[in-house]
């Protein structure tokens, strides 16, 4: 079956660094997405990886290793506004997104 | 400012009611999606439309009926729902439909549905 695993909840301190891991099993692969969703709001796109390696966008970076079925989202210099759920999704051979349940990130002062 | 709007934002309905959810995208995209989001569960894809044609229906109960009159509008008609249908219903759009890799989806804020 197809499956995405990510931690349910993580806590980190303002100004610190946090890494949110995601492992996936899909029938075929056409990319790995990360979305951010603040409570009561729409998910917003953060990153897309299809090749192995690290993609950096400001304070956020996403890493992907296809052979391991693994990705992580790295958030640096954490701010209180980064408190949100982070959704990992893998696109299968039919170009359908398989979603994880999301990781709720709590930032403490 | 999201380019995808949804109305209503909140809806409470009885099991015998009929209601409709509306989604509109202002991005000139060709594909639109309906998702169901329940607490602590992954997003569930319900329907996909590409160029106003339905291309995906993930075994959704017939009490949910989608309608896509044009590429900018998407409706979800609801009738005789069950309490377990209470969830956040998200609409999304993308430039291209299924078959195009790496295409990010833009989401609306969702309709919080409660079935009593």
XYZ file of C-alpha atoms in Angstrom:
225
model
C 0.000 0.000 0.000
C 0.941 3.643 -0.192
C 1.918 5.381 2.987
C 3.422 8.567 4.382
C 4.846 8.720 7.906
C 5.690 11.876 9.799
C 5.709 12.699 13.513
C 2.407 13.853 14.942
C 3.784 16.717 16.978
C 7.088 18.452 17.682
C 8.103 21.257 20.020
C 10.971 23.676 19.497
C 12.266 26.940 20.915
C 12.147 30.324 19.220
C 15.422 31.022 17.434
C 16.399 27.360 17.261
C 16.479 24.855 14.376
C 14.019 21.991 13.888
C 13.970 19.099 11.421
C 10.693 17.436 10.483
C 11.149 14.004 8.931
C 8.941 12.252 6.415
C 9.191 8.742 5.010
C 7.093 7.532 2.138
C 6.129 4.408 0.246
C 4.376 4.962 -3.054
C 3.701 3.146 -6.304
C 6.123 5.066 -8.446
C 7.312 8.559 -7.634
C 6.858 11.956 -9.202
C 7.919 14.317 -6.477
C 7.788 15.166 -2.792
C 5.947 18.234 -1.516
C 5.895 20.117 1.769
C 3.009 22.387 2.740
C 2.470 24.617 5.758
C -0.973 24.934 7.321
C -1.750 27.392 10.089
C -4.742 26.525 12.234
C -7.973 27.355 10.442
C -6.196 28.361 7.252
C -5.392 26.931 3.833
C -2.309 24.783 3.291
C 0.369 26.778 1.459
C 3.127 25.343 -0.702
C 6.632 25.327 0.729
C 8.796 23.096 -1.426
C 9.032 20.434 -4.104
C 11.813 17.857 -4.523
C 12.034 15.229 -7.235
C 15.816 14.767 -7.346
C 18.067 13.879 -4.429
C 19.568 16.719 -2.500
C 18.876 19.869 -0.592
C 16.681 22.758 -1.732
C 17.060 25.963 0.246
C 14.546 28.789 0.425
C 15.424 31.362 3.019
C 14.957 29.946 6.509
C 13.362 26.777 5.142
C 15.195 23.897 3.422
C 13.957 20.561 2.154
C 16.076 17.468 1.672
C 15.176 14.380 -0.314
C 16.697 10.938 -0.795
C 14.591 8.825 -3.128
C 16.427 5.532 -2.531
C 15.507 5.806 1.140
C 11.977 7.100 0.584
C 12.929 9.940 2.875
C 12.631 13.683 3.117
C 13.003 16.301 5.792
C 12.017 19.906 6.197
C 14.523 22.043 8.072
C 13.405 25.287 9.671
C 16.081 27.668 10.938
C 15.893 30.716 13.203
C 12.439 29.666 14.321
C 9.843 32.369 14.820
C 6.579 32.172 16.699
C 4.710 32.478 13.391
C 6.231 29.150 12.318
C 3.840 27.408 14.715
C 1.706 25.424 12.270
C 1.151 21.975 10.858
C 3.588 20.811 8.195
C 2.204 18.401 5.620
C 4.357 16.005 3.622
C 2.940 14.603 0.377
C 4.406 12.274 -2.257
C 3.170 12.113 -5.826
C 2.770 8.568 -7.144
C 3.037 7.159 -10.647
C -0.524 8.330 -11.410
C 0.419 11.863 -10.344
C -1.857 11.541 -7.335
C -0.696 13.126 -4.094
C -0.460 10.791 -1.107
C -0.609 12.916 2.037
C 0.773 12.462 5.514
C -1.352 13.368 8.512
C 0.840 16.404 9.214
C 3.254 17.381 11.950
C 2.036 19.988 14.395
C 4.978 22.211 15.290
C 4.756 24.143 18.543
C 7.216 26.994 19.045
C 7.923 28.108 22.604
C 9.494 31.446 23.576
C -3.928 36.690 -0.284
C -5.168 33.357 -1.574
C -6.350 33.112 -5.150
C -8.841 30.420 -4.166
C -11.982 31.367 -2.282
C -14.541 29.117 -0.645
C -18.017 29.781 0.681
C -19.420 29.321 3.175
C -16.560 29.157 5.676
C -18.728 27.356 8.213
C -21.808 25.218 7.697
C -24.011 23.302 10.092
C -26.576 21.029 8.526
C -28.919 18.265 9.529
C -28.775 14.832 7.995
C -31.831 15.484 5.831
C -30.678 18.844 4.477
C -29.312 19.662 1.057
C -26.560 22.244 0.783
C -23.782 23.200 -1.591
C -20.193 24.288 -1.101
C -18.718 26.744 -3.565
C -15.143 27.234 -4.687
C -13.768 29.854 -7.048
C -10.216 30.242 -8.285
C -8.876 33.492 -9.699
C -5.562 32.085 -10.929
C -6.425 30.951 -14.440
C -5.714 27.344 -13.513
C -6.959 24.347 -15.464
C -7.513 21.839 -12.659
C -9.551 21.923 -9.466
C -9.800 19.527 -6.535
C -12.002 18.722 -3.567
C -10.342 17.338 -0.428
C -11.708 16.215 2.937
C -9.569 16.983 5.982
C -10.424 15.295 9.269
C -8.566 15.914 12.510
C -5.239 14.090 12.739
C -5.840 12.324 9.416
C -4.232 12.796 6.002
C -5.956 14.853 3.394
C -8.359 12.686 1.403
C -8.729 13.475 -2.274
C -12.390 13.344 -3.268
C -12.651 14.675 -6.797
C -10.408 16.106 -9.500
C -11.491 18.129 -12.503
C -9.181 19.007 -15.368
C -10.478 21.393 -18.015
C -13.968 20.929 -16.538
C -13.882 17.159 -17.014
C -13.878 14.867 -13.985
C -10.705 12.790 -14.056
C -10.656 11.318 -10.567
C -13.301 10.070 -8.189
C -11.818 8.243 -5.251
C -14.809 6.073 -4.379
C -16.656 8.903 -2.703
C -20.205 8.161 -1.473
C -22.943 9.366 -3.792
C -24.238 11.754 -1.121
C -21.395 14.000 -2.330
C -21.953 15.293 -5.854
C -19.429 17.600 -7.574
C -20.139 20.070 -10.326
C -17.662 22.055 -12.400
C -19.520 24.473 -14.695
C -16.324 26.184 -15.879
C -12.626 26.153 -15.110
C -12.969 28.812 -12.399
C -15.818 27.360 -10.361
C -16.318 24.130 -8.495
C -19.252 23.051 -6.364
C -19.807 20.203 -3.960
C -23.482 19.356 -3.517
C -24.340 17.651 -0.254
C -27.432 15.636 0.640
C -28.402 13.188 3.376
C -25.000 13.416 5.008
C -23.886 11.454 8.053
C -22.275 12.799 11.239
C -18.966 11.200 10.198
C -18.940 13.531 7.192
C -18.210 16.422 9.548
C -14.800 17.740 8.504
C -12.973 20.578 6.798
C -13.590 20.515 3.046
C -10.766 22.073 1.082
C -10.784 23.172 -2.513
C -7.550 23.493 -4.469
C -6.456 24.372 -7.975
C -3.353 23.830 -10.064
C -2.095 25.132 -13.366
C -2.210 21.681 -14.931
C -4.113 18.563 -13.994
C -2.987 15.022 -13.177
C -0.292 13.823 -15.517
C 1.916 16.812 -14.892
C 4.525 16.289 -12.242
C 5.735 18.920 -9.838
C 2.592 20.960 -10.036
C 1.861 22.732 -6.785
C -1.690 23.095 -5.644
C -3.159 26.300 -4.280
C -5.708 25.781 -1.541
C -8.712 27.710 -0.397
C -9.369 28.309 3.321
C -11.908 25.507 3.500
C -15.473 25.047 4.671
C -15.848 23.688 8.193
C -18.844 21.345 7.929
C -20.743 19.999 10.916
C -23.467 17.433 10.363
C -25.918 17.121 13.245
